[in-house]
PDB file of C-alpha atoms and ligand atoms in Angstrom:
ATOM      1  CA  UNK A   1     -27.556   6.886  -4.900  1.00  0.00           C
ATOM      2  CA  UNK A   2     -28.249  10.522  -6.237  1.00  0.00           C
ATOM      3  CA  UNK A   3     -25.520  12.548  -7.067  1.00  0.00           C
ATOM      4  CA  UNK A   4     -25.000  15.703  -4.672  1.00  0.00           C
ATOM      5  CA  UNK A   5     -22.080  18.316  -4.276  1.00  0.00           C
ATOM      6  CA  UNK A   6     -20.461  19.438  -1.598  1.00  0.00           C
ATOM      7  CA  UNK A   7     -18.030  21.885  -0.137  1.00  0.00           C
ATOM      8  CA  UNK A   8     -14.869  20.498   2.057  1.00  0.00           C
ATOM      9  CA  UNK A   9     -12.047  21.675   3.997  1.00  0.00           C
ATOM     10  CA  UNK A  10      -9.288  19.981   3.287  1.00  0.00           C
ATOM     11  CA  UNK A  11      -6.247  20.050   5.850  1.00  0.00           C
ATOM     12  CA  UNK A  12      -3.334  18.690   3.372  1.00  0.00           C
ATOM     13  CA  UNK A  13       0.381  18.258   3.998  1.00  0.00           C
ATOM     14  CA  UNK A  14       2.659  20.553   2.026  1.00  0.00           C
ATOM     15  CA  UNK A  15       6.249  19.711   1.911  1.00  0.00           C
ATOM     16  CA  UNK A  16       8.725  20.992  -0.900  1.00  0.00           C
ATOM     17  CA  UNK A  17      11.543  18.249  -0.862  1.00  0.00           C
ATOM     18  CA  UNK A  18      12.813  15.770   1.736  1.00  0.00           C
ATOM     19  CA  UNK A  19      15.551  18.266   2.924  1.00  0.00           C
ATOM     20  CA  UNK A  20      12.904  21.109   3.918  1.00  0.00           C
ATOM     21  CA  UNK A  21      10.161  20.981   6.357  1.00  0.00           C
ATOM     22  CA  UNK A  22       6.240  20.539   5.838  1.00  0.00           C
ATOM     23  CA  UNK A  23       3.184  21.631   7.363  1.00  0.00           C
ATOM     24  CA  UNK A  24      -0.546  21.102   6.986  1.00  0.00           C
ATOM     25  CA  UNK A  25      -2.104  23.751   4.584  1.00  0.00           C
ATOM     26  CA  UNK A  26      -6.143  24.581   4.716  1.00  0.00           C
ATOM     27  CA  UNK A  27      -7.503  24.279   1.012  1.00  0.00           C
ATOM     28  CA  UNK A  28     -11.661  24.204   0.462  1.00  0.00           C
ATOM     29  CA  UNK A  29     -13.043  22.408  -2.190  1.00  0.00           C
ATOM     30  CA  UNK A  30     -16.202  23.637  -3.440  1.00  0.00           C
ATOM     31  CA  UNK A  31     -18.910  22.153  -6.197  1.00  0.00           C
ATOM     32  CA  UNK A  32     -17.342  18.550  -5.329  1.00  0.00           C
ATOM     33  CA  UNK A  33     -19.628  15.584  -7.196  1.00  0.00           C
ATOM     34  CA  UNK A  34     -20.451  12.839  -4.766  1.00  0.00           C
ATOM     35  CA  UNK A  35     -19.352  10.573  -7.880  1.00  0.00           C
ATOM     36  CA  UNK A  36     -16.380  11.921  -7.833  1.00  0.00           C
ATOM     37  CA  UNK A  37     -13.567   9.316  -6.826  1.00  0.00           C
ATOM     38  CA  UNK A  38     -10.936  11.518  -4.032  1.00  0.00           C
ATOM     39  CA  UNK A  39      -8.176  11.532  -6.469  1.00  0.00           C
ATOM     40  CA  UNK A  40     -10.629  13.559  -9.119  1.00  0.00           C
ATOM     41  CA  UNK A  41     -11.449  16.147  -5.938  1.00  0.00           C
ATOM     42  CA  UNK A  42      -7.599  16.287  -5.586  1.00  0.00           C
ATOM     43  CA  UNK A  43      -7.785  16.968  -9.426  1.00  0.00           C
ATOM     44  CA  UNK A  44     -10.267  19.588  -9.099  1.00  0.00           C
ATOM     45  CA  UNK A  45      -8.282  21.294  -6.219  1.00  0.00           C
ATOM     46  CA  UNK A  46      -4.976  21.260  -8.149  1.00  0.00           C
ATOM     47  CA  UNK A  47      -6.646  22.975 -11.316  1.00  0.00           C
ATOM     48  CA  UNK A  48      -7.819  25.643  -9.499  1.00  0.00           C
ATOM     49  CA  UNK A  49      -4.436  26.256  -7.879  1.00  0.00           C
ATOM     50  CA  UNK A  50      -2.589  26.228 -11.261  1.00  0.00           C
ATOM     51  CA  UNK A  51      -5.434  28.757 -12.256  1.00  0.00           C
ATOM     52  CA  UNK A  52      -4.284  31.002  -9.221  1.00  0.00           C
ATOM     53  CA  UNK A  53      -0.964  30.467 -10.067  1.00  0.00           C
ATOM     54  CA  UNK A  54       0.314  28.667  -7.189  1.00  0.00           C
ATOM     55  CA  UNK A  55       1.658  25.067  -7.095  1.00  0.00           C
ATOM     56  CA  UNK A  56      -0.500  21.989  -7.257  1.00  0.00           C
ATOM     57  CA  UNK A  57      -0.422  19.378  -4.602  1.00  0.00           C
ATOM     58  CA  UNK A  58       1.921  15.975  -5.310  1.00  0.00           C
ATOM     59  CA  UNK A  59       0.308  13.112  -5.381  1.00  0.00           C
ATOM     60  CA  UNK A  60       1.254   9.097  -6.484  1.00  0.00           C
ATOM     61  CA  UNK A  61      -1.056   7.612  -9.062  1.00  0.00           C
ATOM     62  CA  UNK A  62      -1.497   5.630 -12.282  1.00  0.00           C
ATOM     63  CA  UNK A  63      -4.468   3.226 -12.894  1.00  0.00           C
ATOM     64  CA  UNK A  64      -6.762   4.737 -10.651  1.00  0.00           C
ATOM     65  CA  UNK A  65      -8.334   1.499 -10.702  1.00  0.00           C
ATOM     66  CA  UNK A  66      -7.066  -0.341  -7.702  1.00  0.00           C
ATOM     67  CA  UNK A  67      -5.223  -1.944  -9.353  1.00  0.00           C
ATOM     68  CA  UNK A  68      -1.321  -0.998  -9.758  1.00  0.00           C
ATOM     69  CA  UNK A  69      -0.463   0.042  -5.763  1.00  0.00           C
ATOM     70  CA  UNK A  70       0.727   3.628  -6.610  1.00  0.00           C
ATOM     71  CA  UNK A  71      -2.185   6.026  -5.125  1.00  0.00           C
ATOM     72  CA  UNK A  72      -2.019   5.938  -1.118  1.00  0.00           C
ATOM     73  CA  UNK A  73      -2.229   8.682   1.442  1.00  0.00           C
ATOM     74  CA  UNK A  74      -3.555   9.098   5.225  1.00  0.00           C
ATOM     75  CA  UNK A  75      -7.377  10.655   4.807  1.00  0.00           C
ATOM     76  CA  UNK A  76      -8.529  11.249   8.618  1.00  0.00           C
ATOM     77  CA  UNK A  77      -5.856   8.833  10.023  1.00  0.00           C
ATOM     78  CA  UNK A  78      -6.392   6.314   7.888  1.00  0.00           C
ATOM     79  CA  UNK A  79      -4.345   4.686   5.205  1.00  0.00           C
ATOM     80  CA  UNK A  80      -6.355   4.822   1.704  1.00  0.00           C
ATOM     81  CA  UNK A  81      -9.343   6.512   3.840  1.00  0.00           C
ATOM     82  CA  UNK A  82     -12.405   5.391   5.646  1.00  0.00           C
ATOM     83  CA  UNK A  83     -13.755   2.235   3.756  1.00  0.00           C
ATOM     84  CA  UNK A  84     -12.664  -1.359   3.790  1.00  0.00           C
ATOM     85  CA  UNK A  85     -11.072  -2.774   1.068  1.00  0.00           C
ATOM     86  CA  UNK A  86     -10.688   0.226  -0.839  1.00  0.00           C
ATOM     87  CA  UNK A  87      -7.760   1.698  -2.423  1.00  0.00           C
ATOM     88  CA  UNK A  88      -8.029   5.606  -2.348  1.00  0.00           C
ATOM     89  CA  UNK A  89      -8.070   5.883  -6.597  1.00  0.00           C
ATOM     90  CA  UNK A  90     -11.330   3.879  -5.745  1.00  0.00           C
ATOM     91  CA  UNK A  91     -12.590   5.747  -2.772  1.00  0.00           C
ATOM     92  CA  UNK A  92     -15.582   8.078  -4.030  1.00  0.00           C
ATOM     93  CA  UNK A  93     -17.137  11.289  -2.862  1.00  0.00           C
ATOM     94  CA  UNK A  94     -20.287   9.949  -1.362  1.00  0.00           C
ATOM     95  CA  UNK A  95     -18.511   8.544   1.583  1.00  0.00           C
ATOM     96  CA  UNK A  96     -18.194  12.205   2.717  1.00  0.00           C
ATOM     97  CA  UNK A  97     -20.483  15.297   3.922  1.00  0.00           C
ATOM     98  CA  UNK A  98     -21.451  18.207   2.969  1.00  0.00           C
ATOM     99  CA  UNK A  99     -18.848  20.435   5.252  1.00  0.00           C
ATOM    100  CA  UNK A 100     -16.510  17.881   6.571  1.00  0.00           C
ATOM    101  CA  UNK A 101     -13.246  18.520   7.228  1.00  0.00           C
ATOM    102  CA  UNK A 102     -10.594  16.236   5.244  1.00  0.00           C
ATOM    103  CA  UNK A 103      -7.066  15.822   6.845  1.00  0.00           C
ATOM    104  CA  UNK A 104      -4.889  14.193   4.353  1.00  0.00           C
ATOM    105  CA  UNK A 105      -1.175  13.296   5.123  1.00  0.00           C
ATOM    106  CA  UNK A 106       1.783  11.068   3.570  1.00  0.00           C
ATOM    107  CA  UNK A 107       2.494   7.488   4.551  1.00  0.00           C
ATOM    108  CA  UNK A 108       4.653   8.144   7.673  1.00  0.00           C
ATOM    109  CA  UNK A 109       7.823   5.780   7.792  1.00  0.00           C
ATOM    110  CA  UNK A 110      11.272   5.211   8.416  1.00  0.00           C
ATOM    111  CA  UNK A 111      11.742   3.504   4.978  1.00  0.00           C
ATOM    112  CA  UNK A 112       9.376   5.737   3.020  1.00  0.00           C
ATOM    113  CA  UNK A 113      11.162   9.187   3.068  1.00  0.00           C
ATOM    114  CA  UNK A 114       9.091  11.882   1.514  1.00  0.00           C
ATOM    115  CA  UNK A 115       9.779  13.161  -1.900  1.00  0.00           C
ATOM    116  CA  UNK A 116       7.357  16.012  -1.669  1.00  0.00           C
ATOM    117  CA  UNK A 117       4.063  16.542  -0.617  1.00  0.00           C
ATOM    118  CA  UNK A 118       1.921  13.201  -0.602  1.00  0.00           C
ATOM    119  CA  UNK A 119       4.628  11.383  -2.927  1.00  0.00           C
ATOM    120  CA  UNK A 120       7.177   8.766  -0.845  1.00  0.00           C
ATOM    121  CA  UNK A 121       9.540   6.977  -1.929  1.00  0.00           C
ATOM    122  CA  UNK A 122       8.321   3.362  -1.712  1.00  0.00           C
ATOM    123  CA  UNK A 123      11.623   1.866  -3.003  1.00  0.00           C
ATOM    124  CA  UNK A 124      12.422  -0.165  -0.128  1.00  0.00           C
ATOM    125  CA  UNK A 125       9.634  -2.577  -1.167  1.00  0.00           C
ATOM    126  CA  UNK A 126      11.085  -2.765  -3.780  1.00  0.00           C
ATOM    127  CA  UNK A 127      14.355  -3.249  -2.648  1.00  0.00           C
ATOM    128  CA  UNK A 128      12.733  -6.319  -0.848  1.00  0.00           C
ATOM    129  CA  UNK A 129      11.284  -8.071  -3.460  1.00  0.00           C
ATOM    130  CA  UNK A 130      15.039  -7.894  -5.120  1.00  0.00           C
ATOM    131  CA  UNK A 131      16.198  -9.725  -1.528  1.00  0.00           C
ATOM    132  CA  UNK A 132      13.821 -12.737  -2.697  1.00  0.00           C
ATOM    133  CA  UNK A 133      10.356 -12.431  -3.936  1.00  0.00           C
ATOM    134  CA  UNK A 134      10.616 -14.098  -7.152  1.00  0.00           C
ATOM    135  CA  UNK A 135      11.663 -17.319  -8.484  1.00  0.00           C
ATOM    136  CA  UNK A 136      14.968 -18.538 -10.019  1.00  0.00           C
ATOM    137  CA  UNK A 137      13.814 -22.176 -11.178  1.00  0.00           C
ATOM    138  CA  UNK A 138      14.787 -22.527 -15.053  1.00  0.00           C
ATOM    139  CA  UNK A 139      11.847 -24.218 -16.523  1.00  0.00           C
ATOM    140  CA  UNK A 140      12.470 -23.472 -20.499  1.00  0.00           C
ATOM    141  CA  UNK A 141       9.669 -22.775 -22.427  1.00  0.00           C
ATOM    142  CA  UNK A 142       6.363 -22.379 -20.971  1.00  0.00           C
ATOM    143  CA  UNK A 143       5.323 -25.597 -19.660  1.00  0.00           C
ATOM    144  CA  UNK A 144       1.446 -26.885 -20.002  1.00  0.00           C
ATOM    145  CA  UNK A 145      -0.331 -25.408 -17.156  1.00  0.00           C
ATOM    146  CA  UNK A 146      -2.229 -28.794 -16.255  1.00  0.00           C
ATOM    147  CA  UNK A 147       0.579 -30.932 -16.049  1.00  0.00           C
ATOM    148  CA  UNK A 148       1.677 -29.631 -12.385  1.00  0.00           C
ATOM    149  CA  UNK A 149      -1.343 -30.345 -10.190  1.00  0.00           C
ATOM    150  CA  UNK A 150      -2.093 -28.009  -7.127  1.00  0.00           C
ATOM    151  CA  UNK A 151      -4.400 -28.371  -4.670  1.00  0.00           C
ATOM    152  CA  UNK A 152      -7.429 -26.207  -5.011  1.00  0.00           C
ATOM    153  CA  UNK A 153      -6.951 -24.599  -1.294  1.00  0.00           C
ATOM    154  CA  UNK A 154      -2.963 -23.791  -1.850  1.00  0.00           C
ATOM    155  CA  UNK A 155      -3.846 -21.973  -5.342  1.00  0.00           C
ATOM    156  CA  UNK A 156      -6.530 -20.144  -3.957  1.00  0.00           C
ATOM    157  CA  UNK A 157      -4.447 -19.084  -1.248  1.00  0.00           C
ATOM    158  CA  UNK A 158      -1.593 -18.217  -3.263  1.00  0.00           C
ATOM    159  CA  UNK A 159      -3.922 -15.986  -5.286  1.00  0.00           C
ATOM    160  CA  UNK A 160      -5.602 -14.379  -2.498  1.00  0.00           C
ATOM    161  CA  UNK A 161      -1.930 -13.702  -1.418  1.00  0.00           C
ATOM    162  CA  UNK A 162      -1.005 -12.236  -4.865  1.00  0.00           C
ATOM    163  CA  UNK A 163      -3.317  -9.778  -4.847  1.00  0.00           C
ATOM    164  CA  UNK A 164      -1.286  -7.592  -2.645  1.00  0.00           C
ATOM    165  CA  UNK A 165      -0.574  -4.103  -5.120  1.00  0.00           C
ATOM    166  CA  UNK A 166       2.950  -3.356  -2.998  1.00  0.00           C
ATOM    167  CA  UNK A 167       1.137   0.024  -1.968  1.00  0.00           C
ATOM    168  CA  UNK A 168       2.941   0.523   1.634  1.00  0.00           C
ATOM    169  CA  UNK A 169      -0.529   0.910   3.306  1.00  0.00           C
ATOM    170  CA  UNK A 170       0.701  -2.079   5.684  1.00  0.00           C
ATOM    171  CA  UNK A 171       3.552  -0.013   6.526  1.00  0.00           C
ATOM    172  CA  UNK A 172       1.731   3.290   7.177  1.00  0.00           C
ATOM    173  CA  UNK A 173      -0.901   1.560   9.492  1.00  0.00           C
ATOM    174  CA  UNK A 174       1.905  -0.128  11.670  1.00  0.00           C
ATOM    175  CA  UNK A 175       2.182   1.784  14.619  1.00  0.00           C
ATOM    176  CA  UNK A 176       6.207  -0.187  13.874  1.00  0.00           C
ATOM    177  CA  UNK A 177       5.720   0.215  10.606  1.00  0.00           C
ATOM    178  CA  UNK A 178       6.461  -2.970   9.867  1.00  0.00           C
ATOM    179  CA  UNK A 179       6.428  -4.250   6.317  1.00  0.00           C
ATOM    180  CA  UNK A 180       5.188  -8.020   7.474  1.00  0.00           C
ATOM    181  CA  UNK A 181       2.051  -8.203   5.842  1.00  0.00           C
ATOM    182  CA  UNK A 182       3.959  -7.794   2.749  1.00  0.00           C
ATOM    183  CA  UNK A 183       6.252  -9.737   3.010  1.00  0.00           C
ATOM    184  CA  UNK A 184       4.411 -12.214   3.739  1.00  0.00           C
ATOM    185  CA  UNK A 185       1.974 -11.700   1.161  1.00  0.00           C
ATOM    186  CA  UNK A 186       5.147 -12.436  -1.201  1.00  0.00           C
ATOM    187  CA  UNK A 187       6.114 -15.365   0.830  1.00  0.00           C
ATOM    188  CA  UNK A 188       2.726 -16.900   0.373  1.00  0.00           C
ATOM    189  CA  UNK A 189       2.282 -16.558  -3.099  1.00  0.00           C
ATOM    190  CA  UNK A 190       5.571 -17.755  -4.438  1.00  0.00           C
ATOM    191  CA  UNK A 191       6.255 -20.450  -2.020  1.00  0.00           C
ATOM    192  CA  UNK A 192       3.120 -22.043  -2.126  1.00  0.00           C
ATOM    193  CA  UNK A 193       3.547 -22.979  -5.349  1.00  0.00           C
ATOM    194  CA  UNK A 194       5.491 -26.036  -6.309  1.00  0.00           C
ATOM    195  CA  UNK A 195       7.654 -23.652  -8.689  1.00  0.00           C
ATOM    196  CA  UNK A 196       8.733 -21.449  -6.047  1.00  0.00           C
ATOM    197  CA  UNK A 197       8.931 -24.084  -3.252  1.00  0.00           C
ATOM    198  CA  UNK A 198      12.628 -24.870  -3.265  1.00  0.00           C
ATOM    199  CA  UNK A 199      13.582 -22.150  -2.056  1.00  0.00           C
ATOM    200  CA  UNK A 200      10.717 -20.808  -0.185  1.00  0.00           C
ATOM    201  CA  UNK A 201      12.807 -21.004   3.092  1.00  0.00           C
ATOM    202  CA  UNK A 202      16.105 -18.886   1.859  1.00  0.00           C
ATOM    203  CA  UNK A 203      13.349 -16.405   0.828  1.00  0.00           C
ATOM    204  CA  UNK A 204      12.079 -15.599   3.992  1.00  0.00           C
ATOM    205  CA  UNK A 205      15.408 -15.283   5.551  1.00  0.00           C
ATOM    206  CA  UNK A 206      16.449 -13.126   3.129  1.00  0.00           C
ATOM    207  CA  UNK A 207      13.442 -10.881   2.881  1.00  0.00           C
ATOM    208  CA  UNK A 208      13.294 -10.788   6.822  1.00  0.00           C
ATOM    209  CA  UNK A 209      17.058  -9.580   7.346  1.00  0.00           C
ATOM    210  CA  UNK A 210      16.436  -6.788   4.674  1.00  0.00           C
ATOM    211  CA  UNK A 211      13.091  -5.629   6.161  1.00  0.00           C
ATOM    212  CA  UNK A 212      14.956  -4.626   9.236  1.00  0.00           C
ATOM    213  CA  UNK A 213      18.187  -3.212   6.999  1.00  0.00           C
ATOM    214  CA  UNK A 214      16.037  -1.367   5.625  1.00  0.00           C
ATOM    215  CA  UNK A 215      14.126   0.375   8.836  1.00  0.00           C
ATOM    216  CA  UNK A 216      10.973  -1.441   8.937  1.00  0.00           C
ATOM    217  CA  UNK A 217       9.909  -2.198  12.142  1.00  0.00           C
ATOM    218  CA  UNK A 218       8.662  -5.519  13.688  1.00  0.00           C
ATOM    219  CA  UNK A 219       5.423  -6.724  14.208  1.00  0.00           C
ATOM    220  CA  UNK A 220       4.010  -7.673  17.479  1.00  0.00           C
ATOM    221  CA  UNK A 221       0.918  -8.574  16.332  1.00  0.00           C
ATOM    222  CA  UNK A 222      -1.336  -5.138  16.399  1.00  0.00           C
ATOM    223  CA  UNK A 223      -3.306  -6.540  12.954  1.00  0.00           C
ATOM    224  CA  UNK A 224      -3.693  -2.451  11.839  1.00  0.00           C
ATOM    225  CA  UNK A 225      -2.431  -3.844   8.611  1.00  0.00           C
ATOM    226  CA  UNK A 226      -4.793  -6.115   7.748  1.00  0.00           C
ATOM    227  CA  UNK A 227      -7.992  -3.803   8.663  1.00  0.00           C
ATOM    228  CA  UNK A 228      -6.589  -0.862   6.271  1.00  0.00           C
ATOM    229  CA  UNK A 229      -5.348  -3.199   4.019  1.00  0.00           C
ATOM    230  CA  UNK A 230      -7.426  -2.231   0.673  1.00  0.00           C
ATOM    231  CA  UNK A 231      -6.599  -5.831  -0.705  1.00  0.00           C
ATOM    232  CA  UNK A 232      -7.954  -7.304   2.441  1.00  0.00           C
ATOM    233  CA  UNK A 233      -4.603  -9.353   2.807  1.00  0.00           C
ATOM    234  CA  UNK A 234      -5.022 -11.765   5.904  1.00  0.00           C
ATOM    235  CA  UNK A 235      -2.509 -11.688   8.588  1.00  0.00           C
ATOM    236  CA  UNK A 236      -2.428 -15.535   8.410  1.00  0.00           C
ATOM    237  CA  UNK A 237       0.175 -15.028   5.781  1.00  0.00           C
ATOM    238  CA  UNK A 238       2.532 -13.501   7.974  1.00  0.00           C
ATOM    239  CA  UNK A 239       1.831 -16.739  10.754  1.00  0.00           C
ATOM    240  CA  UNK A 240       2.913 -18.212   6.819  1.00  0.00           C
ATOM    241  CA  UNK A 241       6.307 -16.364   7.051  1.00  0.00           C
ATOM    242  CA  UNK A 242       7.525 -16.892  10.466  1.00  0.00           C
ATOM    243  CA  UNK A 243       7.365 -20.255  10.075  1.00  0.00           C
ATOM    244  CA  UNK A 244       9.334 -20.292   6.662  1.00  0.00           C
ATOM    245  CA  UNK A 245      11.634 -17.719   8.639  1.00  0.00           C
ATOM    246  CA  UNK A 246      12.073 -20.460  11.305  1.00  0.00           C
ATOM    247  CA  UNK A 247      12.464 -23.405   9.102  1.00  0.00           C
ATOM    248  CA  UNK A 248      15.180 -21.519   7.391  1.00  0.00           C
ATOM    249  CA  UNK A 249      17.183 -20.784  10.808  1.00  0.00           C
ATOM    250  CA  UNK A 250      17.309 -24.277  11.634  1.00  0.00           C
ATOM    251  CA  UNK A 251      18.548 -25.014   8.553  1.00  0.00           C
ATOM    252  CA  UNK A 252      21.451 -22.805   8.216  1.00  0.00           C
ATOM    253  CA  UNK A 253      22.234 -23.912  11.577  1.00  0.00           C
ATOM    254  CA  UNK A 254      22.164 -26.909  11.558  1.00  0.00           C
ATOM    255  CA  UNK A 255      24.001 -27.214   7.840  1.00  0.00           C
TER     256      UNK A 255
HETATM  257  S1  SF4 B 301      -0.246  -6.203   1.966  1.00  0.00           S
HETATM  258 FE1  SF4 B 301      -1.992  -4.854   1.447  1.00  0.00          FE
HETATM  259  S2  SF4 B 301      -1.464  -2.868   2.333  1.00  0.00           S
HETATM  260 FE2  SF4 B 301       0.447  -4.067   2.225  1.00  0.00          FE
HETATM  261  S3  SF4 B 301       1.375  -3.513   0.289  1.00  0.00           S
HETATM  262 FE3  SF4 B 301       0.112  -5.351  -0.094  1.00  0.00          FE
HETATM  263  S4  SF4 B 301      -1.879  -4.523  -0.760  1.00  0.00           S
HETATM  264 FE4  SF4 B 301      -0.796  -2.793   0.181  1.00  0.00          FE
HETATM  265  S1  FES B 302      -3.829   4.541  -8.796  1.00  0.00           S
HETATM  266 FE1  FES B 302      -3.440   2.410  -9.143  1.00  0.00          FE
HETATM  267  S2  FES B 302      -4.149   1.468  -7.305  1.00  0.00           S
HETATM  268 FE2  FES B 302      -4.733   3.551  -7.082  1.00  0.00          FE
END
């Protein structure tokens, strides 16, 4: 495709600090390169700001190559923007018109209190993989690969599971803002592997409880988060955790 420009509005929430409130402040972005990826045209828009003197616009990012979870913001209602499987660092330009008008807004949730601007404070997901995604087995030194044999379909799904970059999108789709499809994204991956089967059950109990200490919502099944997923996560992961969940309730009550 041919490279074009093209002038935007931009609609984009400004808010100094948690403690003060924000609004929605008109910007236009002019001489914008269809190969331009939309953190760049945020780049563009915040050097001509400094230029005027006046303070650049917040934003999360790091690899800008879909790759490490930190970009994210709500581009026309939509977590990460308008095209599947696409993480905004790696939404470009092209996808847009000459003209159009670009509302852009921070993930909106109970557990992701904003810092300023488009920055939140994703720490709760990372308070939940403290609650249990990981592994405690002591193995020693690094064992030969080949000598634990997994079926083909479990690794693949385990790896299809791990590909989830812990970028909240889930959470910001959820009209509960539920953090399920992460959770059980982390389920998957470490418990369907022999290494992290043992205690596969305790970790969904434990992630589950802290999910809703820590004001996630619940999910009843609205599958927003998989569509703006920009890993393409399946929801069959979080069928995955519920019945890990409910394995590990009989359990404990029956012990
Ligand atoms: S499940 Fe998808 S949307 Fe949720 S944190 Fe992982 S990569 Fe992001
Ligand atoms: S900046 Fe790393 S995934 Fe977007």
């Amino acid at each position: 495709m041919t490279e074009r420009t093209i002038r935007l509005t931009l609609k984009i929430w400004r808010q100094k600090s948690a403690a003060e409130k924000g609004r929605l402040e008109t910007y236009h972005a002019d001489n914008i390169s269809s190969d331009m990826s939309f953190l760049e045209m945020i780049d563009v828009v915040n050097e001509q700001l400094a230029l005027d003197d006046r303070e650049p616009i917040a934003f999360d990012h790091d690899c800008r190559e879909g790759i490490c979870g930190m970009c994210g913001a709500v581009v026309n209602g939509r977590p990460h923007g308008p095209e599947k499987g696409t993480t905004l660092c790696q939404l470009h330009m092209r996808h847009f018109n000459n003209g159009d008008t670009i509302v852009i807004e921070p993930w909106r949730s109970r557990a992701f209190p904003i810092i300023k601007d488009l920055v939140v404070n994703r720490g709760a997901l990372d308070t939940l993989i403290q609650s249990g995604g990981y592994i405690s087995v002591n193995t020693g030194a690094a064992q030969e690969a080949n000598t634990t044999l997994i079926p083909q379909e479990k690794s693949e799904a385990a790896m299809d599971a791990a590909t989830c970059i812990g970028c909240g999108a889930c959470v910001a789709a959820c009209p509960n803002a539920s953090a399920m499809l992460f959770v059980g994204a982390k389920v998957s991956h470490l418990g369907l592997l022999p290494q992290g089967r043992p205690e596969a059950a305790r970790r969904a109990l434990r992630m589950v409880r802290q999910m809703d200490q820590l004001g996630f919502g619940n999910c009843s099944n609205e599958r927003e988060c998989e569509a703006e997923c920009p890993k393409e996560i399946s929801i069959t992961n979080i069928a995955r955790l519920n019945r890990e969940f409910l394995k590990a309730g009989f359990f404990s009550s029956s012990s």
